[in-house]
XYZ file of C-alpha atoms in Angstrom:
232
model
C 79.968 -88.434 -13.231
C 77.463 -87.079 -15.664
C 75.657 -83.949 -14.526
C 71.919 -83.326 -14.668
C 70.439 -83.409 -18.143
C 69.919 -79.946 -19.587
C 66.264 -79.230 -20.197
C 65.237 -78.466 -23.742
C 61.750 -77.311 -22.792
C 60.626 -74.261 -24.687
C 57.830 -71.821 -23.930
C 54.597 -72.837 -25.620
C 54.470 -69.553 -27.534
C 57.137 -67.004 -28.397
C 55.403 -65.128 -31.188
C 51.614 -64.748 -31.090
C 51.603 -63.588 -27.458
C 54.979 -64.434 -25.995
C 56.395 -65.630 -22.699
C 59.394 -64.719 -20.581
C 62.676 -66.585 -20.911
C 62.712 -70.112 -19.526
C 65.651 -69.004 -17.353
C 63.439 -66.570 -15.401
C 61.575 -68.195 -12.532
C 60.223 -65.464 -10.256
C 56.667 -66.363 -9.272
C 53.956 -65.517 -6.788
C 53.764 -67.489 -3.539
C 50.653 -68.433 -1.640
C 47.300 -70.142 -2.003
C 43.795 -69.013 -2.848
C 42.253 -70.282 0.386
C 38.852 -71.305 -0.963
C 35.921 -71.292 1.447
C 34.256 -74.372 0.037
C 34.898 -77.131 0.548
C 36.409 -76.290 3.923
C 38.108 -79.363 5.448
C 38.897 -79.658 9.199
C 41.800 -77.439 10.195
C 41.252 -75.259 7.143
C 43.710 -72.376 6.891
C 42.514 -69.302 5.051
C 45.475 -67.915 3.187
C 43.480 -65.629 0.881
C 45.907 -65.176 -1.951
C 49.189 -65.137 -3.799
C 51.858 -62.569 -2.939
C 54.089 -60.518 -5.217
C 57.815 -61.486 -5.084
C 58.834 -57.921 -4.280
C 62.554 -58.758 -4.034
C 62.602 -59.587 -7.767
C 61.150 -56.277 -8.962
C 62.929 -54.600 -11.881
C 61.898 -50.952 -11.728
C 58.697 -49.613 -10.208
C 56.061 -51.290 -12.403
C 54.818 -54.740 -11.349
C 54.131 -57.175 -14.225
C 50.504 -58.260 -14.327
C 51.652 -61.882 -14.024
C 53.259 -61.101 -10.641
C 50.523 -58.808 -9.298
C 49.311 -60.188 -5.961
C 45.976 -62.009 -6.046
C 43.273 -61.513 -3.421
C 39.816 -62.899 -4.221
C 38.280 -63.064 -0.717
C 38.268 -66.835 -0.580
C 36.900 -67.638 -4.041
C 38.415 -68.421 -7.401
C 38.258 -65.483 -9.857
C 35.120 -65.795 -11.998
C 35.353 -66.690 -15.682
C 33.467 -63.785 -17.299
C 32.573 -63.436 -20.975
C 33.131 -59.717 -21.716
C 30.401 -59.782 -24.363
C 27.853 -60.838 -21.748
C 29.052 -58.663 -18.880
C 27.174 -55.493 -17.922
C 27.758 -52.631 -15.481
C 24.610 -51.234 -13.864
C 24.545 -47.748 -12.314
C 21.405 -47.068 -10.303
C 20.033 -45.795 -6.997
C 19.801 -42.054 -6.385
C 20.258 -41.130 -10.046
C 17.974 -39.501 -12.608
C 18.720 -42.067 -15.306
C 19.786 -45.609 -14.352
C 22.290 -46.820 -16.926
C 23.667 -50.144 -18.130
C 27.052 -50.218 -19.888
C 28.700 -52.944 -21.932
C 32.485 -53.154 -22.021
C 32.518 -51.816 -25.583
C 30.412 -48.832 -24.553
C 32.803 -48.048 -21.707
C 35.758 -48.166 -24.081
C 34.135 -45.534 -26.309
C 34.037 -43.009 -23.453
C 36.909 -40.626 -22.598
C 39.620 -42.604 -20.796
C 42.828 -41.971 -18.888
C 45.977 -43.952 -18.102
C 47.639 -43.500 -14.716
C 50.260 -45.185 -12.567
C 48.761 -46.227 -9.237
C 50.124 -47.975 -6.171
C 47.849 -50.674 -4.780
C 48.276 -52.333 -1.388
C 46.163 -54.771 0.591
C 45.517 -53.711 4.181
C 46.848 -57.126 5.268
C 50.281 -56.460 3.777
C 51.951 -55.918 7.151
C 50.698 -59.189 8.646
C 52.197 -62.626 7.923
C 49.699 -65.375 7.127
C 50.877 -68.860 7.930
C 53.555 -70.581 5.838
C 53.034 -68.231 2.883
C 53.417 -64.977 4.790
C 55.571 -62.061 3.737
C 58.796 -63.882 4.642
C 59.154 -67.323 3.108
C 61.793 -69.493 4.895
C 64.674 -70.652 2.729
C 67.469 -73.186 3.288
C 70.536 -72.134 5.265
C 72.873 -69.651 3.530
C 70.146 -68.450 1.194
C 68.297 -65.164 1.741
C 64.674 -65.197 2.774
C 62.209 -64.261 0.036
C 60.241 -61.083 0.573
C 56.718 -61.347 -0.759
C 54.117 -58.657 -0.614
C 50.585 -57.495 -1.133
C 51.584 -54.266 -2.857
C 52.205 -53.318 -6.489
C 52.556 -50.359 -8.818
C 50.953 -50.612 -12.249
C 49.506 -48.669 -15.174
C 45.719 -48.587 -15.024
C 43.510 -47.511 -17.928
C 39.839 -46.756 -17.663
C 36.981 -44.266 -17.500
C 36.758 -41.754 -14.642
C 33.799 -42.811 -12.508
C 32.701 -39.172 -12.396
C 31.832 -39.344 -16.123
C 29.495 -42.293 -15.558
C 27.858 -40.753 -12.490
C 27.270 -37.475 -14.315
C 25.702 -39.319 -17.245
C 23.400 -41.106 -14.837
C 22.549 -37.794 -13.142
C 23.591 -38.590 -9.578
C 21.241 -36.696 -7.274
C 22.224 -34.039 -4.761
C 21.164 -36.183 -1.804
C 23.525 -39.023 -2.696
C 26.435 -39.154 -0.249
C 27.944 -42.601 -0.935
C 28.289 -45.124 -3.747
C 28.455 -48.903 -3.305
C 30.421 -51.018 -5.776
C 29.636 -54.724 -6.149
C 31.695 -57.483 -7.739
C 30.649 -60.534 -9.727
C 32.558 -63.229 -7.827
C 30.781 -65.874 -5.769
C 30.963 -63.801 -2.569
C 29.704 -60.596 -4.296
C 32.285 -58.398 -2.554
C 30.966 -54.856 -1.962
C 32.537 -51.623 -0.699
C 31.109 -48.182 -0.042
C 32.943 -44.997 -1.046
C 32.005 -41.367 -0.281
C 30.564 -39.554 -3.277
C 33.299 -36.883 -3.021
C 35.966 -39.523 -3.583
C 33.942 -41.216 -6.338
C 33.676 -37.913 -8.217
C 37.343 -37.079 -7.691
C 39.829 -39.657 -9.045
C 38.199 -43.115 -8.987
C 38.417 -45.095 -12.232
C 36.368 -47.890 -13.728
C 39.405 -49.655 -15.160
C 39.512 -52.225 -17.952
C 43.242 -52.199 -18.716
C 46.492 -52.814 -16.874
C 50.036 -52.392 -18.143
C 48.963 -51.993 -21.761
C 46.584 -54.959 -22.030
C 43.177 -56.022 -20.771
C 42.869 -56.752 -17.071
C 43.705 -60.342 -16.245
C 41.011 -62.530 -14.653
C 42.806 -62.463 -11.292
C 42.795 -58.654 -11.399
C 39.117 -58.104 -12.125
C 38.524 -58.820 -15.822
C 36.700 -57.303 -17.568
C 36.405 -54.212 -15.302
C 37.151 -53.079 -11.773
C 37.292 -50.024 -9.552
C 40.610 -48.254 -8.968
C 40.434 -46.091 -5.849
C 43.744 -44.187 -5.551
C 45.161 -43.764 -2.064
C 42.679 -46.142 -0.426
C 43.248 -49.665 0.881
C 43.188 -52.369 -1.767
C 39.962 -53.874 -0.454
C 38.081 -50.832 -1.797
C 39.177 -51.557 -5.372
C 36.231 -53.822 -6.226
C 37.080 -56.337 -8.959
C 34.795 -57.938 -11.569
C 32.616 -54.848 -11.166
C 28.943 -55.418 -12.007
C 26.978 -52.775 -10.134
C 27.335 -49.268 -8.678
C 24.540 -47.952 -6.493
C 24.416 -44.371 -5.211
């Protein structure tokens, strides 16, 4: 009996950008869980999970980084049109383009990022994905470790002249739901980054392209993606 035909499919690109070997198949599991349209019996899954069991080393590839977008598809943002506004209790409200941010002093750090829902299963795409008998279950997660590159938020706040009475900042994203989170000014001036790079390349759309907040040591929900506005 003749066995299955060997596939001759090749990656679409091996040179200009490159792809992994066709023999590697590790992939995220889950669903985006869009709010609209919302059919009867709608199950909000909220994202794709990292296949933690397949990790090679401590750094998570950007292509396997879990995706949480709070019920909406990641926005398609033209970096040349995008702006970051810093306003509120500041002496000089500022607007930055991506190119202007990249000209400021920057740092590269390794950070661990975890969603606060990581410990809870979520329907059929929860942390443990059932497999056929005699095969191990697949561990998927909402946690990663990655290189982040960006500008310390403290530099931007100092340029804007954040006022003494300011005690919090609020970051706002550009996605349909305009996700916002508030962060104490002490934390904002300590180690928070406005990041535009991950693992040596630009952020991917699912991870906040063209810029996002990185808030070390805090739950993932505080790391506002597709950052468009910071108000103090």
